[in-house]
Structure formats: C-alpha cells, structure tokens
Short mmCIF file of C-alpha atoms in Angstrom, two decimals:
data_model
loop_
_atom_site.label_atom_id
_atom_site.label_comp_id
_atom_site.label_asym_id
_atom_site.label_seq_id
_atom_site.Cartn_x
_atom_site.Cartn_y
_atom_site.Cartn_z
CA UNK A 30 0.00 0.00 0.00
CA UNK A 31 1.43 3.40 -1.06
CA UNK A 32 0.95 5.46 2.09
CA UNK A 33 2.72 8.48 0.60
CA UNK A 34 0.37 8.46 -2.41
CA UNK A 35 -2.68 8.23 -0.18
CA UNK A 36 -1.40 11.05 1.97
CA UNK A 37 -0.87 13.23 -1.10
CA UNK A 38 -4.41 12.53 -2.38
CA UNK A 39 -5.86 13.32 1.03
CA UNK A 40 -3.85 16.53 1.13
CA UNK A 41 -5.18 17.45 -2.31
CA UNK A 42 -8.79 16.82 -1.22
CA UNK A 43 -8.29 18.90 1.89
CA UNK A 44 -6.89 21.77 -0.13
CA UNK A 45 -9.81 21.55 -2.58
CA UNK A 46 -12.28 21.55 0.35
CA UNK A 47 -10.54 24.60 1.79
CA UNK A 48 -10.87 26.38 -1.55
CA UNK A 49 -14.59 25.47 -1.70
CA UNK A 50 -15.23 26.67 1.85
CA UNK A 51 -13.67 30.00 0.94
CA UNK A 52 -15.80 30.30 -2.19
CA UNK A 53 -19.07 32.31 -1.86
CA UNK A 54 -20.62 30.25 -4.68
CA UNK A 55 -19.99 26.96 -2.81
CA UNK A 56 -21.26 28.37 0.48
CA UNK A 57 -24.35 29.72 -1.26
CA UNK A 58 -25.09 26.27 -2.64
CA UNK A 59 -24.65 24.68 0.80
CA UNK A 60 -27.03 27.26 2.25
CA UNK A 61 -29.57 26.64 -0.51
CA UNK A 62 -29.46 22.88 0.10
CA UNK A 63 -29.85 23.30 3.86
CA UNK A 64 -32.67 25.80 3.39
CA UNK A 65 -34.51 23.41 1.03
CA UNK A 66 -34.16 20.55 3.54
CA UNK A 67 -35.62 22.76 6.31
CA UNK A 68 -38.40 24.36 4.25
CA UNK A 69 -39.68 21.13 2.54
CA UNK A 70 -41.29 19.53 5.64
CA UNK A 71 -42.75 22.88 6.77
CA UNK A 72 -44.41 23.53 3.42
CA UNK A 73 -45.57 19.87 3.24
CA UNK A 74 -47.25 20.24 6.65
CA UNK A 75 -48.98 23.47 5.58
CA UNK A 76 -50.26 21.89 2.34
CA UNK A 77 -51.56 18.81 4.18
CA UNK A 78 -53.48 21.00 6.62
CA UNK A 79 -54.96 22.98 3.73
CA UNK A 80 -55.87 19.86 1.67
CA UNK A 81 -57.47 17.21 3.95
CA UNK A 82 -57.47 14.49 1.26
CA UNK A 83 -53.65 14.42 1.46
CA UNK A 84 -53.73 13.37 5.12
CA UNK A 85 -57.11 11.65 5.60
CA UNK A 86 -57.78 8.28 3.96
CA UNK A 87 -60.99 8.32 1.86
CA UNK A 88 -63.99 6.21 2.81
CA UNK A 89 -64.65 3.10 0.74
CA UNK A 90 -67.84 4.59 -0.71
CA UNK A 91 -66.38 8.04 -1.41
CA UNK A 92 -66.75 9.52 -4.89
CA UNK A 93 -63.61 9.29 -7.06
CA UNK A 94 -62.22 6.84 -4.52
CA UNK A 95 -59.26 5.68 -6.62
CA UNK A 96 -58.07 9.25 -7.34
CA UNK A 97 -58.49 10.33 -3.74
CA UNK A 98 -56.66 7.23 -2.53
CA UNK A 99 -53.72 7.98 -4.84
CA UNK A 100 -53.62 11.57 -3.57
CA UNK A 101 -53.71 10.33 0.03
CA UNK A 102 -50.77 8.04 -0.58
CA UNK A 103 -48.91 10.74 -2.49
CA UNK A 104 -49.20 12.89 0.63
CA UNK A 105 -46.92 10.44 2.40
CA UNK A 106 -43.94 11.49 0.26
CA UNK A 107 -45.01 15.08 -0.36
CA UNK A 108 -41.87 16.26 1.46
CA UNK A 109 -39.65 14.40 -1.02
CA UNK A 110 -41.55 15.96 -3.95
CA UNK A 111 -41.18 19.44 -2.48
CA UNK A 112 -37.48 18.87 -1.80
CA UNK A 113 -36.84 18.08 -5.47
CA UNK A 114 -38.84 21.14 -6.53
CA UNK A 115 -37.14 23.50 -4.09
CA UNK A 116 -33.69 22.32 -5.16
CA UNK A 117 -34.64 22.88 -8.81
CA UNK A 118 -35.78 26.43 -7.99
CA UNK A 119 -32.59 27.02 -6.00
CA UNK A 120 -30.45 25.92 -8.98
CA UNK A 121 -32.29 28.36 -11.28
CA UNK A 122 -31.87 31.24 -8.83
CA UNK A 123 -28.18 30.56 -8.24
CA UNK A 124 -27.47 30.48 -11.97
CA UNK A 125 -29.14 33.86 -12.32
CA UNK A 126 -26.99 35.56 -9.67
CA UNK A 127 -23.92 37.13 -11.27
CA UNK A 128 -21.59 36.97 -8.25
CA UNK A 129 -22.37 33.26 -7.74
CA UNK A 130 -23.47 31.58 -10.96
CA UNK A 131 -22.75 27.96 -9.88
CA UNK A 132 -25.29 25.21 -9.20
CA UNK A 133 -23.32 21.95 -9.58
CA UNK A 134 -23.61 21.00 -5.89
CA UNK A 135 -27.33 21.77 -5.87
CA UNK A 136 -27.71 19.61 -8.99
CA UNK A 137 -26.01 16.70 -7.20
CA UNK A 138 -28.31 17.16 -4.20
CA UNK A 139 -31.34 17.35 -6.51
CA UNK A 140 -30.30 14.12 -8.25
CA UNK A 141 -29.99 12.31 -4.92
CA UNK A 142 -33.37 13.76 -3.91
CA UNK A 143 -34.88 12.26 -7.08
CA UNK A 144 -33.47 8.85 -6.15
CA UNK A 145 -34.96 9.24 -2.66
CA UNK A 146 -38.28 10.25 -4.23
CA UNK A 147 -38.32 7.07 -6.35
CA UNK A 148 -37.56 5.01 -3.25
CA UNK A 149 -40.37 6.65 -1.24
CA UNK A 150 -42.86 6.23 -4.10
CA UNK A 151 -42.08 2.51 -4.28
CA UNK A 152 -42.46 2.11 -0.51
CA UNK A 153 -45.82 3.90 -0.56
CA UNK A 154 -47.49 2.55 -3.71
CA UNK A 155 -46.18 -1.03 -3.96
CA UNK A 156 -47.93 -3.08 -1.27
CA UNK A 157 -46.75 -6.56 -2.17
CA UNK A 158 -43.44 -7.28 -0.35
CA UNK A 159 -41.97 -9.28 -3.24
CA UNK A 160 -42.75 -6.69 -5.93
CA UNK A 161 -41.58 -3.94 -3.57
CA UNK A 162 -38.16 -5.58 -3.26
CA UNK A 163 -37.98 -6.12 -7.02
CA UNK A 164 -38.85 -2.48 -7.69
CA UNK A 165 -36.36 -1.17 -5.11
CA UNK A 166 -33.49 -3.29 -6.44
CA UNK A 167 -34.19 -2.35 -10.07
CA UNK A 168 -35.67 1.15 -10.26
CA UNK A 169 -33.55 2.75 -7.53
CA UNK A 170 -30.20 1.63 -9.05
CA UNK A 171 -31.41 2.73 -12.50
CA UNK A 172 -32.40 6.13 -11.11
CA UNK A 173 -29.01 6.41 -9.42
CA UNK A 174 -27.18 5.56 -12.66
CA UNK A 175 -29.31 8.10 -14.50
CA UNK A 176 -28.52 10.96 -12.09
CA UNK A 177 -24.81 10.06 -12.05
CA UNK A 178 -24.68 10.10 -15.86
CA UNK A 179 -23.86 6.40 -16.41
CA UNK A 180 -27.27 5.34 -17.74
CA UNK A 181 -26.33 5.91 -21.39
CA UNK A 182 -23.19 3.82 -20.99
CA UNK A 183 -25.25 0.96 -19.49
CA UNK A 184 -27.82 1.03 -22.29
CA UNK A 185 -25.06 1.08 -24.91
CA UNK A 186 -23.44 -2.01 -23.35
CA UNK A 187 -26.75 -3.88 -23.26
CA UNK A 188 -27.55 -2.82 -26.82
CA UNK A 189 -24.28 -4.39 -27.99
CA UNK A 190 -25.32 -7.85 -26.76
CA UNK A 191 -27.38 -9.56 -29.51
CA UNK A 192 -29.39 -12.75 -29.02
CA UNK A 193 -28.03 -14.60 -32.04
CA UNK A 194 -25.72 -13.76 -34.89
CA UNK A 195 -28.32 -12.34 -37.29
CA UNK A 196 -30.95 -11.47 -34.70
CA UNK A 197 -32.17 -7.91 -34.31
CA UNK A 198 -33.23 -8.66 -30.74
CA UNK A 199 -30.73 -7.42 -28.16
CA UNK A 200 -30.43 -7.92 -24.44
CA UNK A 201 -31.63 -4.35 -23.91
CA UNK A 202 -34.76 -5.11 -25.98
CA UNK A 203 -35.52 -8.17 -23.83
CA UNK A 204 -35.11 -6.14 -20.63
CA UNK A 205 -37.35 -3.42 -22.04
CA UNK A 206 -39.90 -6.06 -23.01
CA UNK A 207 -39.97 -7.35 -19.43
CA UNK A 208 -40.30 -3.87 -17.92
CA UNK A 209 -42.82 -2.48 -20.39
CA UNK A 210 -44.68 -5.78 -20.48
CA UNK A 211 -45.14 -5.71 -16.70
CA UNK A 212 -46.23 -2.04 -16.83
CA UNK A 213 -48.67 -2.50 -19.71
CA UNK A 214 -50.02 -5.73 -18.21
CA UNK A 215 -50.73 -3.91 -14.94
CA UNK A 216 -52.39 -1.00 -16.75
CA UNK A 217 -54.29 -3.45 -18.97
CA UNK A 218 -55.54 -5.34 -15.91
CA UNK A 219 -56.84 -2.12 -14.39
CA UNK A 220 -58.45 -1.04 -17.67
CA UNK A 221 -59.96 -4.47 -18.23
CA UNK A 222 -61.42 -4.54 -14.72
CA UNK A 223 -62.93 -1.09 -15.09
CA UNK A 224 -64.22 -1.83 -18.60
CA UNK A 225 -65.85 -5.11 -17.60
CA UNK A 226 -67.50 -3.45 -14.60
CA UNK A 227 -68.87 -0.71 -16.87
CA UNK A 228 -70.18 -3.27 -19.38
CA UNK A 229 -71.82 -5.43 -16.70
CA UNK A 230 -73.52 -2.32 -15.29
CA UNK A 231 -75.43 -1.78 -18.56
CA UNK A 232 -78.82 -3.10 -17.57
CA UNK A 233 -80.22 -2.39 -21.04
CA UNK A 234 -78.27 -5.45 -22.26
CA UNK A 235 -79.12 -8.97 -21.19
CA UNK A 236 -76.66 -10.93 -19.07
CA UNK A 237 -75.35 -13.05 -21.95
CA UNK A 238 -74.60 -10.05 -24.17
CA UNK A 239 -72.82 -8.32 -21.32
CA UNK A 240 -70.61 -11.34 -20.68
CA UNK A 241 -69.75 -11.67 -24.38
CA UNK A 242 -68.77 -8.00 -24.61
CA UNK A 243 -66.77 -8.27 -21.38
CA UNK A 244 -64.77 -11.23 -22.68
CA UNK A 245 -64.19 -9.61 -26.06
CA UNK A 246 -62.91 -6.54 -24.21
CA UNK A 247 -60.56 -8.75 -22.19
CA UNK A 248 -59.17 -10.41 -25.32
CA UNK A 249 -58.76 -7.03 -27.07
CA UNK A 250 -57.06 -5.38 -24.10
CA UNK A 251 -54.45 -8.09 -23.65
CA UNK A 252 -53.82 -8.34 -27.39
CA UNK A 253 -53.16 -4.58 -27.34
CA UNK A 254 -50.87 -5.07 -24.31
CA UNK A 255 -48.75 -7.56 -26.27
CA UNK A 256 -48.39 -5.27 -29.29
CA UNK A 257 -47.65 -2.21 -27.13
CA UNK A 258 -45.03 -4.10 -25.10
CA UNK A 259 -43.23 -5.29 -28.25
CA UNK A 260 -43.42 -1.81 -29.78
CA UNK A 261 -42.09 -0.09 -26.66
CA UNK A 262 -39.26 -2.63 -26.40
CA UNK A 263 -38.23 -1.94 -29.98
CA UNK A 264 -38.70 -5.56 -31.05
CA UNK A 265 -39.99 -5.84 -34.64
CA UNK A 266 -43.21 -7.66 -35.32
CA UNK A 267 -41.19 -10.49 -36.82
CA UNK A 268 -40.09 -11.22 -33.27
CA UNK A 269 -43.73 -11.33 -32.28
CA UNK A 270 -44.36 -13.79 -35.11
CA UNK A 271 -41.62 -16.02 -33.72
CA UNK A 272 -43.21 -15.86 -30.28
CA UNK A 273 -46.65 -16.68 -31.70
CA UNK A 274 -45.12 -19.60 -33.60
CA UNK A 275 -43.56 -20.88 -30.38
CA UNK A 276 -46.90 -20.60 -28.62
CA UNK A 277 -48.57 -22.46 -31.49
CA UNK A 278 -45.98 -25.23 -31.21
CA UNK A 279 -46.61 -25.41 -27.47
CA UNK A 280 -50.33 -25.75 -28.10
CA UNK A 281 -49.68 -28.52 -30.57
CA UNK A 282 -47.41 -30.40 -28.15
CA UNK A 283 -49.03 -30.04 -24.75
CA UNK A 284 -51.43 -27.16 -24.36
CA UNK A 285 -54.43 -28.72 -26.10
CA UNK A 286 -56.54 -28.81 -22.89
CA UNK A 287 -55.94 -25.10 -22.26
CA UNK A 288 -56.79 -24.24 -25.87
CA UNK A 289 -59.88 -26.46 -25.71
CA UNK A 290 -61.06 -24.78 -22.53
CA UNK A 291 -60.48 -21.35 -24.06
CA UNK A 292 -62.52 -22.21 -27.16
CA UNK A 293 -65.20 -23.86 -25.01
CA UNK A 294 -65.47 -20.65 -22.98
CA UNK A 295 -66.12 -18.68 -26.16
CA UNK A 296 -68.72 -21.26 -27.27
CA UNK A 297 -70.49 -21.04 -23.91
CA UNK A 298 -70.66 -17.27 -24.16
CA UNK A 299 -71.88 -17.29 -27.75
CA UNK A 300 -74.55 -20.00 -27.53
CA UNK A 301 -75.60 -18.90 -24.01
CA UNK A 302 -76.15 -22.43 -22.79
CA UNK A 303 -74.73 -21.28 -19.45
CA UNK A 304 -74.89 -17.71 -18.18
CA UNK A 305 -73.67 -15.94 -15.08
CA UNK A 306 -76.40 -16.33 -12.48
CA UNK A 307 -77.68 -19.71 -13.74
CA UNK A 308 -78.21 -22.48 -11.21
CA UNK A 309 -76.57 -25.68 -12.46
CA UNK A 310 -76.23 -29.24 -11.18
CA UNK A 311 -73.16 -31.19 -12.19
CA UNK A 312 -72.26 -34.84 -11.86
CA UNK A 313 -72.05 -36.15 -8.32
CA UNK A 314 -74.95 -33.99 -7.07
CA UNK A 315 -72.72 -30.90 -7.11
CA UNK A 316 -74.87 -27.83 -7.61
CA UNK A 317 -74.56 -24.07 -7.30
CA UNK A 318 -74.92 -20.76 -9.05
CA UNK A 319 -72.57 -19.73 -11.89
CA UNK A 320 -70.42 -16.95 -10.50
CA UNK A 321 -68.07 -16.22 -13.41
CA UNK A 322 -67.17 -17.58 -16.84
CA UNK A 323 -63.44 -17.12 -17.32
CA UNK A 324 -61.07 -17.83 -20.20
CA UNK A 325 -60.21 -21.34 -18.98
CA UNK A 326 -62.82 -22.30 -16.40
CA UNK A 327 -66.23 -21.50 -14.95
CA UNK A 328 -66.68 -20.72 -11.27
CA UNK A 329 -69.73 -22.26 -9.58
CA UNK A 330 -70.54 -20.92 -6.10
CA UNK A 331 -72.28 -23.37 -3.77
CA UNK A 332 -74.68 -22.49 -0.96
CA UNK A 333 -72.10 -23.35 1.71
CA UNK A 334 -69.67 -20.69 0.49
CA UNK A 335 -67.39 -22.86 -1.63
CA UNK A 336 -66.29 -22.01 -5.18
CA UNK A 337 -66.06 -24.97 -7.56
CA UNK A 338 -63.73 -24.41 -10.53
CA UNK A 339 -65.14 -26.34 -13.49
CA UNK A 340 -63.22 -26.60 -16.80
CA UNK A 341 -65.17 -25.01 -19.64
CA UNK A 342 -65.01 -28.23 -21.63
CA UNK A 343 -67.33 -29.85 -19.07
CA UNK A 344 -70.19 -27.66 -20.32
CA UNK A 345 -69.52 -28.51 -23.98
CA UNK A 346 -68.68 -32.22 -23.69
CA UNK A 347 -70.64 -33.52 -20.67
CA UNK A 348 -74.25 -33.43 -19.51
CA UNK A 349 -75.46 -31.17 -16.73
CA UNK A 350 -78.69 -29.64 -15.48
CA UNK A 351 -79.36 -25.92 -15.87
CA UNK A 352 -82.33 -25.14 -13.65
CA UNK A 353 -82.69 -21.52 -14.73
CA UNK A 354 -81.74 -21.68 -18.42
CA UNK A 355 -85.01 -20.39 -19.88
CA UNK A 356 -87.06 -19.44 -16.81
CA UNK A 357 -86.52 -18.98 -13.06
CA UNK A 358 -89.80 -20.82 -12.36
CA UNK A 359 -89.30 -24.06 -10.44
CA UNK A 360 -91.67 -26.73 -9.17
CA UNK A 361 -91.10 -28.23 -5.73
CA UNK A 362 -92.86 -30.86 -3.66
CA UNK A 363 -93.21 -31.72 0.02
CA UNK A 364 -94.26 -35.21 1.18
CA UNK A 365 -96.34 -35.87 4.30
CA UNK A 366 -98.47 -38.63 5.74
CA UNK A 367 -101.85 -38.79 7.51
CA UNK A 368 -103.70 -41.55 9.35
CA UNK A 369 -106.15 -43.87 7.67
CA UNK A 370 -109.00 -42.20 9.57
CA UNK A 371 -108.47 -38.89 7.74
CA UNK A 372 -111.14 -37.48 5.42
CA UNK A 373 -108.99 -36.99 2.32
CA UNK A 374 -111.70 -35.09 0.44
CA UNK A 375 -111.66 -32.41 3.14
CA UNK A 376 -107.87 -32.57 3.52
CA UNK A 377 -107.04 -31.60 -0.08
CA UNK A 378 -108.59 -28.08 -0.19
CA UNK A 379 -107.50 -27.44 3.39
CA UNK A 380 -103.80 -27.97 2.70
CA UNK A 381 -103.94 -26.43 -0.79
CA UNK A 382 -105.43 -23.13 0.44
CA UNK A 383 -102.98 -22.96 3.35
CA UNK A 384 -99.96 -23.46 1.07
CA UNK A 385 -101.27 -20.90 -1.42
CA UNK A 386 -101.17 -18.23 1.30
CA UNK A 387 -97.35 -18.33 1.29
CA UNK A 388 -96.17 -15.12 -0.45
CA UNK A 389 -93.67 -16.97 -2.68
CA UNK A 390 -96.00 -19.76 -3.79
CA UNK A 391 -97.47 -18.95 -7.23
CA UNK A 392 -100.91 -19.57 -8.64
CA UNK A 393 -99.44 -19.72 -12.16
CA UNK A 394 -98.61 -21.81 -14.11
CA UNK A 395 -100.51 -24.10 -11.67
CA UNK A 396 -101.95 -23.74 -8.19
CA UNK A 397 -100.58 -25.95 -5.41
CA UNK A 398 -101.66 -29.55 -5.97
CA UNK A 399 -102.30 -32.01 -3.12
CA UNK A 400 -101.82 -35.49 -4.54
CA UNK A 401 -102.28 -39.02 -3.26
CA UNK A 402 -99.08 -41.05 -3.45
CA UNK A 403 -99.61 -44.52 -1.98
CA UNK A 404 -100.93 -46.57 0.90
CA UNK A 405 -98.14 -46.81 3.43
CA UNK A 406 -97.65 -49.29 6.25
CA UNK A 407 -98.75 -46.77 8.87
CA UNK A 408 -100.12 -43.81 6.91
CA UNK A 409 -101.65 -42.56 3.70
CA UNK A 410 -98.74 -40.88 1.94
CA UNK A 411 -99.60 -37.52 0.35
CA UNK A 412 -97.64 -34.85 -1.50
CA UNK A 413 -97.97 -31.12 -2.18
CA UNK A 414 -96.59 -29.81 -5.49
CA UNK A 415 -96.21 -26.04 -5.91
CA UNK A 416 -94.45 -23.48 -8.10
CA UNK A 417 -92.05 -20.74 -6.97
CA UNK A 418 -89.81 -18.28 -8.74
CA UNK A 419 -86.21 -18.97 -7.78
CA UNK A 420 -84.04 -21.70 -6.32
CA UNK A 421 -84.83 -23.30 -2.97
CA UNK A 422 -81.39 -22.46 -1.67
CA UNK A 423 -79.63 -19.73 0.28
CA UNK A 424 -82.16 -17.06 1.34
CA UNK A 425 -85.09 -19.02 -0.16
CA UNK A 426 -86.63 -21.70 2.11
CA UNK A 427 -89.62 -22.73 0.01
CA UNK A 428 -89.89 -26.41 0.95
CA UNK A 429 -89.11 -25.72 4.61
CA UNK A 430 -91.75 -23.01 4.84
CA UNK A 431 -94.37 -25.20 3.16
CA UNK A 432 -93.49 -28.06 5.48
CA UNK A 433 -94.16 -25.84 8.48
CA UNK A 434 -97.45 -24.69 6.93
CA UNK A 435 -98.61 -28.29 6.45
CA UNK A 436 -97.66 -29.23 10.01
CA UNK A 437 -99.50 -26.24 11.50
CA UNK A 438 -102.56 -26.89 9.34
CA UNK A 439 -102.77 -30.55 10.35
CA UNK A 440 -102.29 -29.70 14.03
CA UNK A 441 -104.92 -26.94 13.91
CA UNK A 442 -107.52 -29.32 12.40
CA UNK A 443 -106.69 -32.30 14.68
CA UNK A 444 -105.48 -34.41 11.79
CA UNK A 445 -103.21 -37.14 13.04
CA UNK A 446 -99.67 -37.50 11.67
CA UNK A 447 -99.09 -41.21 12.37
CA UNK A 448 -95.84 -42.84 13.29
CA UNK A 449 -94.84 -46.42 12.47
CA UNK A 450 -96.61 -49.02 14.67
CA UNK A 451 -96.14 -52.77 14.98
CA UNK A 452 -98.56 -55.25 16.61
CA UNK A 453 -97.01 -58.34 18.21
CA UNK A 454 -99.08 -61.52 18.76
CA UNK A 455 -97.99 -64.20 21.23
CA UNK A 456 -99.14 -67.72 20.25
CA UNK A 457 -100.12 -69.75 23.37
CA UNK A 458 -98.30 -73.09 23.81
CA UNK A 459 -100.35 -76.36 24.05
CA UNK A 460 -100.67 -77.90 27.54
CA UNK A 461 -98.88 -81.10 26.54
CA UNK A 462 -95.78 -79.21 25.50
CA UNK A 463 -95.85 -77.26 28.75
CA UNK A 464 -95.77 -80.52 30.74
CA UNK A 465 -92.77 -81.82 28.86
CA UNK A 466 -90.75 -78.85 29.83
CA UNK A 467 -91.07 -79.70 33.57
#
C-alpha cells in the first residue's frame, strides 16, 4: 500500500475543500441545500393541513375513490416531492446571480433527492413485499445511474449484446420487453377490470350479451398489451411472429386442454347455454350458481360458500342440469303422511289453500296440488306440489316453509300425523308341551 500516495491525495482533497469553503458560490449552494431541507417539511405540513385528502384516507364509498386514494398516498412522500422542486428552484436562482453563478452542488443534491423520491414512491405505492423488493433493487439503481450520468453507458453495453448472430433482438430489448410488459399488463388489468365493470352495469343489455362483450374486451385489451409491449421494447413484429409460432408449437405439443377450454369458454358465451347467475347441477350432485365464466374455467358458487372451478369443456362435452336456463320458475314438492281415519276429500282443499297463502307460492302456471301417493304401512302418503320463482337455496326456504305450513294446518284441524306401529301376537303353547318342559 502506497501510504505516501494516499497522503498526497488526502492533502489534495483537503486543499480543494478549503478552496470550496472560501468560495461564496460553494457556500451559497450549501445554504440553498440546507434551506430546502428545512423548508420542505414545513411547506408539506402546511399543504396537508390545507388539503385534507392528502392526510385523511378516503372512505370506501367516497366519490372518485381511486383518485383520492392515490392523492392520500402521495401525501406520504409530499416532502420528497417538495425537496426536489425547491432544489430545482434554487439551482435556477443561483445560476441567475452574477456573483455566484454555480449550481453543480445543488444539482447533485437534486439528483440524490430524485433517487430518494423514487424510493419513497415505491415504498408507498407497492404493497406486495416481493414486488416492492424487485422495484427497489431495479428502479432505484437505475435512477441512481441516470442521475450520475452512467445510464447511457449501461444502455449502450446492453444494446451491444445480440441474441443470435443475425438477430435484431438485443439484451436491452428483452429487458425493455420485461419492464414495459409488466407495466402495460398492470395497466391493462386495471383497464380491463374497469371496462368489464362498466359493461356489466349496462342493464339495457341482457346478461349473456354483457358477458360476451366483457370477454371480447378482455381479449382485445391483452392483445393490445402484447403489441404495445413489443413496440415499446423496440422488437420488430417479426419477433412477435416467432413468439406466436412458439406458442402455437406449445399448443400442438401439450397445451391442447388449455386451448380447448379457451374455445369452449367462447362457445359457452356465444350460444348462451350457461350464463352468469344460472343455477346448475353437475355430476355427483354438485350444484350451485354460476359466478363467473373465465377464459379457462367457470366458477360455480355453492350455498355453503365454496367455489367450484369447473373446466369449460365440461359444459360442452358432458351433460349437466341448468335449472334456470329459460325461466326462473321451479316446481317443488313436500311429502307428508296422515292416518287412515283422515277425510282426504276435506284434507285436499284445506292444505292447498294454506300453502297458497305463502307469499312466494305462485298460482301460475298451476296452483298448489295435493296429490295421493300410496298406501303406506302406517299412513296414507300424500304430497304437495307447488311453483315458486327462484331456487330453494340460500335465502329461499320454500320447501321448509311449506313443510311448516302443512304441520300447523294438520295440528290446527286435529289431523293425526301417524308414526310407524307394529302389533305383536304371542301364540299360546299347548298344555302337553308345557308338561314336557317340567
């Protein structure tokens, strides 16, 4: 280690620092930086007091919730924003002063403040811990290289690395594709979500048409995302053709089920055999209401809060029951039994009129029908058939309510609801056999 050389360099730095400390221009820049650091939090506090949405989180049902939420989060690094702005103003003022006329130190401080601003924005806006780390370890170093003036050198080095001898795709283009692809995919997801919500809110369209338009919007948005990402990365469309060819080869080799489910989803939406809101029964007595029809699968929500993910091909290749395909009208039945002493001719209108009083029981297409089923071992087995609008599931308790009505009606009219009975006969033994046993 050359101690003399190090001592000489340290002596040179000390002399340069002494010259700077004796320079009014350097001292003015130090004062401007210190003043900006002191003023930024004071002005940020004043602005937050004047604009409540910068310091108070908006309610979930507030108007323009997304915009107000972004402003609220931006208020958390308002000091960093003001610091960058104040340093920029200070640099302009110092350049305009004839005795001073230097702003290089303020520019360095402003560049570091920009890096700090990027760091604070990532900490505030990126909630996921993994993506936050990725953003910090990529965007912050890039911002630092940019403010130090080495960003152009880095891009030139990456541009020189080509993926193949005759390929126009460089390592820089691939990195840009990843960055712009992630950005456009995120923006596309937000736009797709908002667009689908707006389409599904159009009550003038029926449910099937809304779902078709929503899915077409989804396909269009993500197709546009792909083209925009390739364009922003500077990759020619021939590169996109290669990627599409690779995807086609993948479909031919092992992605047939995914492609089949995708096509089946489009068929379901176009022929409207299944719509969002339909009540379906699948194999194995699995039933529920269709919650969403996605690109690969259909989500069926059961009454006990479970979501069943069903491949779209199931609805195009297998049988299933759609209870609400054409009409929400459903017919239900409740069985009951009465004793053999019951006057059935009087029982029928009695139970029918009582069931018809239920507010959800309909008189059309048919009134409630009390029917004879069979002669049971202990009772005459009867049945009530009735029509309701909707599924006997969740908030609807049609069969349960009618069962209570029948029970109350029978009790009020002293009609016996029998229970199984057995009569046992004991055959007496002959006297001769009794004597033998002694």
